[in-house]
Amino acid sequence: MSASNTTTITSIGAPNRRNTELALLVFAVLIPVFAYVNAGLAKHDQVPAGLLGYGVGLGLLAGVAHLLVRKYAPYADPLMLPIATLLNGLGLVLIWRLDQEPVLGKAMAPNQLMWSTLGLALFVMVLIFLKDHRILQRYTYISMMVALVLLVAPIFFPGVNGAKIWITLPGIGSLQPGEFAKIVITVFFAGYLMVKRDALALASRRFMGLYLPRGRDLGPILVIWAISLLILVFETDLGTSLLFFGLFVIMLYVATERTSWIVFGLLLSAGGAVLVSSFEPHVKERVHNWLHPLQLANGGVTETAQTMYAFGSGGIFGSGLGQGYSRLIGGIAPKSDYILATVGEELGLAGLMAVLLLYALLIERGIRTALAARDPFGKLLAIGLSGAFALQVFVVAGGVTGLIPLTGMTMPFLAQGGSSVIANWALVAILLRISDTARRPAPSPAPSPDAEATQVVRSQ
Amino acid sequence: MNKPLRRVAVFCGLLVLALLLRVNYVQFVQADQLSNDPHNRRVAINQYAQPRGDIIVDGKAITGHTTTTGSDFKYKRTYTDGPMWAPVTGHASQAFGTSFLEGVEDKFLTGNDDRLFFNRTIDLLTGKQKQGGNVVTTLNAKAQEAAFRGLGDKKGAVAAIDPRTGAILALASTPSYDPSTFAGNSKNDEKSWVGLQKGSDTDDPMLNRALRQTYPPGSTFKLVTAAAALQSGAITDVDKDTESPDPYPLPGTTVNLVNEGSIPCRNASLRNALKYSCNTVFGKLGADMGLKTMVDESELFGFNEEQFVPVRADASNFDTKMSPDQVAQSSIGQFDTAATPLQMAMVAAAIANNGTLMKPYEVDKLVAPNLSTISQTSPSKLSQPLSPENAQKLQSMMETVVESGTGTNARIRDVVVGGKTGTAQNGVNNKGTPYAWFVSYAKTDQGSPVAVAVVVEDASANRDDVSGGGFAAPIAKRVMEAVLNK
C-alpha cells in the first residue's frame, strides 16, 4: 500500500465546480443583455444605444469576479455568483426600462450601474482580504458597536418620505445604513451566540414550559436587539425591524436548538405588531391598505391598488418588457420598493415565479452552506445571512403582492438603491467565503517521519 | 446544530411557497377582475392604443384618427364635418367617454367585440396590430348635408327615413358641436367639453334633437288622427262632408276649440280639413272615436315606446288616461302629446309605404378590418298602422296639402310629394316661440324612397300653417331632392 493511501481523510475533495459557475455566468450575462434589447425594441423600436457598453460591462464584471473566485475561493458554491449577477443584471434592465418613463423622474440606471460595480468591487475585496471567515469572530463586540452606530446615525439626518433611514453625505449621496447593519449585526449575533450557546441552552430555568436562560447570558444580546428595534420603530423603518427580529429568533433557535425560542419569538412579534399598528398612524394606514387594497382614497386610486392592477394586468405571461404601464403606480418608489410590480406586469406570473425561484435558490444555497460549514461560527453566520436575506425577500415581495402589509424595503439586487446592492454583494461574498472553507478538502496531512513504520488498519 | 438548520430551511421554503401561492392567486385567479377593473387606467389606455374603426357613410369614412403625444392614449378620434354628423356619430373622447353610435358600437369599433375574435387571433399570429371594425351606416351624405345646411343657424332637427326599409337617411340637429374638439384629454379638450354642457351653453348643442328631444307635434299629429278615423271606420269617404261645428265646444267644458285664421272648416270633408288644417274637425274626430282608438293607433305608429336604431331614441308620448276634452286636444297634437322628429318621420314613412311601418335603423352592417361583413341589418316590419287602401287615401290627402294646401313650399317638379304642416304652441300661455313642423314624403315609380320630418324651434311667425310651411317645408324639400338626386 502506498503512502498516499495511508490516511482516512482523503485530500481529493469534491470537484470545485468552477467551470459550472462559468457556464452559468454566461447565461447570467446573456439573459439580461437580451432583456435589454427586448425592452429597447419595445420602447423605441431600436436596439438601445448603450447595449454594447452594458453587455461588455456586465460581462467584464462577471468575468473578473469569476476569475478572482477561481483564485481566492476555488471551492466556493458555484450558484451564488451567477444568481446574484442575473438578478443584478435584470434589475438594471428594469430600472433602465422605467427610466424611459419621463413621469418617473430622472434616470437612475447609470447610478445603479455604478453602485453595482462598487458592489462587485466590494465582493472581490471581501474574497481577497477575508481569507477565513473565522477572523470576523474576533470583531464580535466591535460589530456590536458598529451596528449601533449605523442604526442610530439616521436619526441625525432629515427623514425622507416619512422614514428616517438615510444618511446624507454631501457630494456622495445618501446611504441606507440599515442594509449594512444587517450584515454587521449578524456577525455580532453569530460571534456572541457561538460563545454563549451552551450557557443559553443548558443553564436555564424551566418556567411555564419554556426554558428561560439566565439574565447574564441573554442580557447583552437582548439589550442590543431591543435598542435596535426601538430605534427602527422610532425611525419608522418597520421592514428592517421585522427583519432584525426574525434574524434574532432564527439565530437563537439554531444556536440553542430550543424550539421554545420560536414560540417565544412568535408571541413577542405578534404582540409587538398589534401594539405598533394600534398607535402608529403610518402603520395603521398600511394595515388598512393591506386589508382594503382596491379602496379609493381621496377620490383617487391608491398606490396599493395600482400595484394590484399592475399584477393583475400582467396575467400569466405578462405584457412583455417595456410594454406595461407600471409607471401608473407613480409615487416615490416604482423603481425600488415596487419594482416587483413591474416584473409581475411585464414578465407575468411566469417571470415573477422565475425571479422568486432565483431568490429561493440563492437562499437554499446559503442554508446549504450553513449545513456544510464545519465550525459553529460559520454555521451561525451563514444561517444568519441567508435567513436575513430570506426574510427581506419575503417581507418585500409579500408586501408588494399584498400578502402582508407593505413595509418599505428593497428587493435585494433587483431594486434601485446603492446601499442595498453594495451590502448584498458583500453578503454574498461572505457566504461564498464560508462555502469555500466548507467545501475545501482538508489539507494533506504533513508527511510523518514514521509513516512507513506505522500501518493504519481500517476497521471497516 | 444541523437539526434546527434543516428546520429553518423548511421555514424559508414555506415563506417562498407562500409568496408563490400569493402571486398565483393575484396574477391568475384575480387577474381578470383586476385587469378589467374600471379604475384600472390600462382599460382606457387599451381602448385608445390602436386606431378605432371608422363610421362609414356612402362608402366614405366620416371619422378618422391621429396620434397624440404627452398622454397615455396613443390614438385620438377625429371627425370629418363633425357638427353635421354629431347626431349620428356621437363622440369618442379619451377623457369623456363615448355616445351614440360611438358608444353603442364601441366594442366593435375598438376591436374588442367577441365577433372579431377570429380576426384578432389571425392578427396575433401574423403580428399585425389589433384593429377595430368599421360601422357602415344607412345614412345618405347628400340628404344629411341638405338637412344640416337647411337648418343653418336655426335651432331644430331633421329625421329622414327610407319608408320601404326603415333605413335612416338623415339625422340632423342644430345647433351642433364638433366632437373633435374634445376627443383628446388635454386642458383644451376639457375646456371645450365644459363649454358645451347645458349649464354653460343654453342652446344645449350636445342634445340630439332628432332622437332625444320630444316636441308637441302640433297639426302634424292630425295624420295619426286621420289614420285612426280611416282604420276605425269613422270615415270611409275622405271627400264626404263631416258634421263639424266651428268653433267646436270641447266636451264637458265651456271652452271652445277654434281654428287659426278664417278657414272653411264647418262640416269640411277630411281632405279639406287636412288641407286647411282644421282644429275643429280633427278635435271632434278624436273625441268621437274615443281614447282607446286614438291610443291604439298612435302606439301602432310607435308612440309610447323607445326606439333603438340601435342608438336609443326617446319614447314619444300620447297619454293613455284622458278626459274626452283632453283627447280632443291631444288629437290635434296639443295637450301632453309629444313626439321626436324620428317619430313623425316614422308616421310619414308608414303612410308612404302603404301602411306598413318598417323598423327604423341606422347601421347597415358591421365590417371586420379585413372587410368581411360580420353582421348585416335586414329590414323588418314594426307594425301595420294602416291598411293599404286607407294608406292610399291618406296619401292622396297629403298630396292635396302640398299641391294646393298649406304645404306648397315642398312641391318638387315632376315628383309626387305628400306632406303636412304644423305649428305647435309652446310654453305657459303659449308665450314661448312656437315649433314649426313639416312631415312629408316623396314618391316615385318604385314606391317612396324618402319620408322626412323637420322641426324648427325658433319660428317667429305665429300662424299655424304659414309657420310650418314657411320655415320647415323648404328644408324637407331639399332633403327629399337630395335623396331623389334632383
mmCIF file of N, CA and C in Angstrom, chain A residues 312-368:
data_model
loop_
_atom_site.group_PDB
_atom_site.id
_atom_site.type_symbol
_atom_site.label_atom_id
_atom_site.label_comp_id
_atom_site.label_asym_id
_atom_site.label_seq_id
_atom_site.Cartn_x
_atom_site.Cartn_y
_atom_site.Cartn_z
ATOM 1 N N GLY A 312 -52.356 42.207 -11.815
ATOM 2 C CA GLY A 312 -53.494 41.586 -12.488
ATOM 3 C C GLY A 312 -53.402 41.727 -13.991
ATOM 4 N N SER A 313 -52.991 42.915 -14.453
ATOM 5 C CA SER A 313 -52.917 43.134 -15.894
ATOM 6 C C SER A 313 -51.805 42.316 -16.526
ATOM 7 N N GLY A 314 -50.788 41.986 -15.723
ATOM 8 C CA GLY A 314 -49.698 41.178 -16.264
ATOM 9 C C GLY A 314 -50.163 39.784 -16.622
ATOM 10 N N GLY A 315 -51.040 39.237 -15.811
ATOM 11 C CA GLY A 315 -51.556 37.907 -16.098
ATOM 12 C C GLY A 315 -50.469 36.849 -16.071
ATOM 13 N N ILE A 316 -50.626 35.847 -16.874
ATOM 14 C CA ILE A 316 -49.715 34.702 -16.797
ATOM 15 C C ILE A 316 -48.408 34.990 -17.522
ATOM 16 N N PHE A 317 -48.486 35.566 -18.706
ATOM 17 C CA PHE A 317 -47.262 35.738 -19.492
ATOM 18 C C PHE A 317 -46.752 37.180 -19.527
ATOM 19 N N GLY A 318 -47.533 38.106 -18.968
ATOM 20 C CA GLY A 318 -47.056 39.476 -18.908
ATOM 21 C C GLY A 318 -47.216 40.202 -20.226
ATOM 22 N N SER A 319 -47.026 41.512 -20.164
ATOM 23 C CA SER A 319 -47.209 42.323 -21.368
ATOM 24 C C SER A 319 -45.935 42.360 -22.204
ATOM 25 N N GLY A 320 -44.861 41.870 -21.664
ATOM 26 C CA GLY A 320 -43.571 41.983 -22.348
ATOM 27 C C GLY A 320 -42.803 43.171 -21.803
ATOM 28 N N LEU A 321 -41.493 43.036 -21.737
ATOM 29 C CA LEU A 321 -40.665 44.116 -21.191
ATOM 30 C C LEU A 321 -40.900 45.416 -21.962
ATOM 31 N N GLY A 322 -41.120 46.486 -21.239
ATOM 32 C CA GLY A 322 -41.294 47.791 -21.884
ATOM 33 C C GLY A 322 -42.705 48.041 -22.342
ATOM 34 N N GLN A 323 -43.577 47.048 -22.247
ATOM 35 C CA GLN A 323 -44.918 47.240 -22.783
ATOM 36 C C GLN A 323 -45.994 47.326 -21.707
ATOM 37 N N GLY A 324 -45.580 47.433 -20.468
ATOM 38 C CA GLY A 324 -46.550 47.547 -19.384
ATOM 39 C C GLY A 324 -46.743 48.997 -18.977
ATOM 40 N N TYR A 325 -47.603 49.186 -17.997
ATOM 41 C CA TYR A 325 -47.899 50.542 -17.541
ATOM 42 C C TYR A 325 -47.672 50.658 -16.042
ATOM 43 N N SER A 326 -46.595 50.005 -15.539
ATOM 44 C CA SER A 326 -46.387 50.075 -14.094
ATOM 45 C C SER A 326 -45.999 51.487 -13.675
ATOM 46 N N ARG A 327 -45.734 52.376 -14.643
ATOM 47 C CA ARG A 327 -45.471 53.776 -14.277
ATOM 48 C C ARG A 327 -46.688 54.387 -13.609
ATOM 49 N N LEU A 328 -47.871 53.795 -13.832
ATOM 50 C CA LEU A 328 -49.080 54.344 -13.234
ATOM 51 C C LEU A 328 -49.029 54.283 -11.717
ATOM 52 N N ILE A 329 -48.180 53.389 -11.194
ATOM 53 C CA ILE A 329 -48.052 53.303 -9.741
ATOM 54 C C ILE A 329 -47.566 54.629 -9.206
ATOM 55 N N GLY A 330 -46.728 55.293 -9.990
ATOM 56 C CA GLY A 330 -46.281 56.639 -9.643
ATOM 57 C C GLY A 330 -45.665 56.682 -8.256
ATOM 58 N N GLY A 331 -45.984 57.736 -7.521
ATOM 59 C CA GLY A 331 -45.485 57.826 -6.157
ATOM 60 C C GLY A 331 -43.976 57.936 -6.120
ATOM 61 N N ILE A 332 -43.390 57.391 -5.069
ATOM 62 C CA ILE A 332 -41.970 57.634 -4.836
ATOM 63 C C ILE A 332 -41.103 56.432 -5.148
ATOM 64 N N ALA A 333 -41.691 55.250 -5.289
ATOM 65 C CA ALA A 333 -40.800 54.096 -5.288
ATOM 66 C C ALA A 333 -41.049 53.050 -6.366
ATOM 67 N N PRO A 334 -41.488 53.438 -7.566
ATOM 68 C CA PRO A 334 -41.699 52.369 -8.553
ATOM 69 C C PRO A 334 -40.416 51.666 -8.965
ATOM 70 N N LYS A 335 -39.262 52.337 -8.786
ATOM 71 C CA LYS A 335 -38.011 51.696 -9.190
ATOM 72 C C LYS A 335 -37.375 50.929 -8.047
ATOM 73 N N SER A 336 -37.808 51.184 -6.816
ATOM 74 C CA SER A 336 -37.198 50.447 -5.717
ATOM 75 C C SER A 336 -38.197 49.496 -5.074
ATOM 76 N N ASP A 337 -39.012 50.003 -4.150
ATOM 77 C CA ASP A 337 -39.897 49.095 -3.415
ATOM 78 C C ASP A 337 -40.844 48.339 -4.338
ATOM 79 N N TYR A 338 -41.315 49.008 -5.389
ATOM 80 C CA TYR A 338 -42.372 48.403 -6.203
ATOM 81 C C TYR A 338 -41.843 47.733 -7.466
ATOM 82 N N ILE A 339 -40.520 47.542 -7.550
ATOM 83 C CA ILE A 339 -40.004 47.040 -8.824
ATOM 84 C C ILE A 339 -40.578 45.669 -9.168
ATOM 85 N N LEU A 340 -40.983 44.937 -8.143
ATOM 86 C CA LEU A 340 -41.569 43.627 -8.383
ATOM 87 C C LEU A 340 -42.888 43.736 -9.150
ATOM 88 N N ALA A 341 -43.571 44.872 -9.004
ATOM 89 C CA ALA A 341 -44.822 45.060 -9.739
ATOM 90 C C ALA A 341 -44.533 45.133 -11.242
ATOM 91 N N THR A 342 -43.411 45.780 -11.585
ATOM 92 C CA THR A 342 -43.023 45.830 -12.995
ATOM 93 C C THR A 342 -42.684 44.442 -13.504
ATOM 94 N N VAL A 343 -41.985 43.665 -12.669
ATOM 95 C CA VAL A 343 -41.690 42.277 -13.052
ATOM 96 C C VAL A 343 -43.003 41.542 -13.295
ATOM 97 N N GLY A 344 -43.938 41.695 -12.365
ATOM 98 C CA GLY A 344 -45.210 40.988 -12.472
ATOM 99 C C GLY A 344 -45.992 41.396 -13.696
ATOM 100 N N GLU A 345 -45.991 42.691 -14.010
ATOM 101 C CA GLU A 345 -46.791 43.137 -15.151
ATOM 102 C C GLU A 345 -46.121 42.771 -16.479
ATOM 103 N N GLU A 346 -44.811 42.986 -16.566
ATOM 104 C CA GLU A 346 -44.178 42.844 -17.874
ATOM 105 C C GLU A 346 -43.658 41.435 -18.146
ATOM 106 N N LEU A 347 -43.289 40.714 -17.095
ATOM 107 C CA LEU A 347 -42.832 39.340 -17.310
ATOM 108 C C LEU A 347 -43.897 38.334 -16.917
ATOM 109 N N GLY A 348 -44.966 38.836 -16.292
ATOM 110 C CA GLY A 348 -46.091 37.976 -15.986
ATOM 111 C C GLY A 348 -45.845 37.068 -14.787
ATOM 112 N N LEU A 349 -46.840 36.236 -14.533
ATOM 113 C CA LEU A 349 -46.753 35.287 -13.436
ATOM 114 C C LEU A 349 -45.552 34.367 -13.640
ATOM 115 N N ALA A 350 -45.331 33.955 -14.882
ATOM 116 C CA ALA A 350 -44.222 33.054 -15.180
ATOM 117 C C ALA A 350 -42.892 33.705 -14.794
ATOM 118 N N GLY A 351 -42.708 34.973 -15.230
ATOM 119 C CA GLY A 351 -41.460 35.664 -14.942
ATOM 120 C C GLY A 351 -41.283 35.921 -13.461
ATOM 121 N N LEU A 352 -42.381 36.312 -12.809
ATOM 122 C CA LEU A 352 -42.299 36.624 -11.388
ATOM 123 C C LEU A 352 -41.948 35.372 -10.588
ATOM 124 N N MET A 353 -42.552 34.243 -10.961
ATOM 125 C CA MET A 353 -42.232 32.999 -10.250
ATOM 126 C C MET A 353 -40.771 32.622 -10.497
ATOM 127 N N ALA A 354 -40.297 32.843 -11.716
ATOM 128 C CA ALA A 354 -38.893 32.545 -12.016
ATOM 129 C C ALA A 354 -37.987 33.383 -11.132
ATOM 130 N N VAL A 355 -38.305 34.672 -10.988
ATOM 131 C CA VAL A 355 -37.476 35.547 -10.160
ATOM 132 C C VAL A 355 -37.526 35.100 -8.701
ATOM 133 N N LEU A 356 -38.734 34.765 -8.227
ATOM 134 C CA LEU A 356 -38.849 34.316 -6.837
ATOM 135 C C LEU A 356 -38.066 33.016 -6.626
ATOM 136 N N LEU A 357 -38.084 32.156 -7.638
ATOM 137 C CA LEU A 357 -37.344 30.902 -7.502
ATOM 138 C C LEU A 357 -35.839 31.143 -7.521
ATOM 139 N N LEU A 358 -35.390 32.174 -8.249
ATOM 140 C CA LEU A 358 -33.963 32.531 -8.204
ATOM 141 C C LEU A 358 -33.577 32.907 -6.776
ATOM 142 N N TYR A 359 -34.441 33.720 -6.153
ATOM 143 C CA TYR A 359 -34.166 34.080 -4.753
ATOM 144 C C TYR A 359 -34.168 32.832 -3.879
ATOM 145 N N ALA A 360 -35.165 31.973 -4.101
ATOM 146 C CA ALA A 360 -35.266 30.759 -3.292
ATOM 147 C C ALA A 360 -34.002 29.921 -3.431
ATOM 148 N N LEU A 361 -33.502 29.839 -4.661
ATOM 149 C CA LEU A 361 -32.296 29.050 -4.925
ATOM 150 C C LEU A 361 -31.098 29.654 -4.195
ATOM 151 N N LEU A 362 -31.006 30.969 -4.233
ATOM 152 C CA LEU A 362 -29.901 31.651 -3.553
ATOM 153 C C LEU A 362 -29.974 31.387 -2.045
ATOM 154 N N ILE A 363 -31.189 31.470 -1.487
ATOM 155 C CA ILE A 363 -31.370 31.219 -0.058
ATOM 156 C C ILE A 363 -31.005 29.770 0.262
ATOM 157 N N GLU A 364 -31.463 28.869 -0.613
ATOM 158 C CA GLU A 364 -31.188 27.443 -0.397
ATOM 159 C C GLU A 364 -29.680 27.175 -0.407
ATOM 160 N N ARG A 365 -28.961 27.835 -1.324
ATOM 161 C CA ARG A 365 -27.512 27.638 -1.349
ATOM 162 C C ARG A 365 -26.878 28.182 -0.068
ATOM 163 N N GLY A 366 -27.433 29.262 0.457
ATOM 164 C CA GLY A 366 -26.924 29.840 1.709
ATOM 165 C C GLY A 366 -27.118 28.884 2.863
ATOM 166 N N ILE A 367 -28.313 28.293 2.953
ATOM 167 C CA ILE A 367 -28.593 27.369 4.052
ATOM 168 C C ILE A 367 -27.739 26.107 3.910
ATOM 169 N N ARG A 368 -27.559 25.677 2.670
ATOM 170 C CA ARG A 368 -26.702 24.513 2.415
ATOM 171 C C ARG A 368 -25.271 24.797 2.886
#
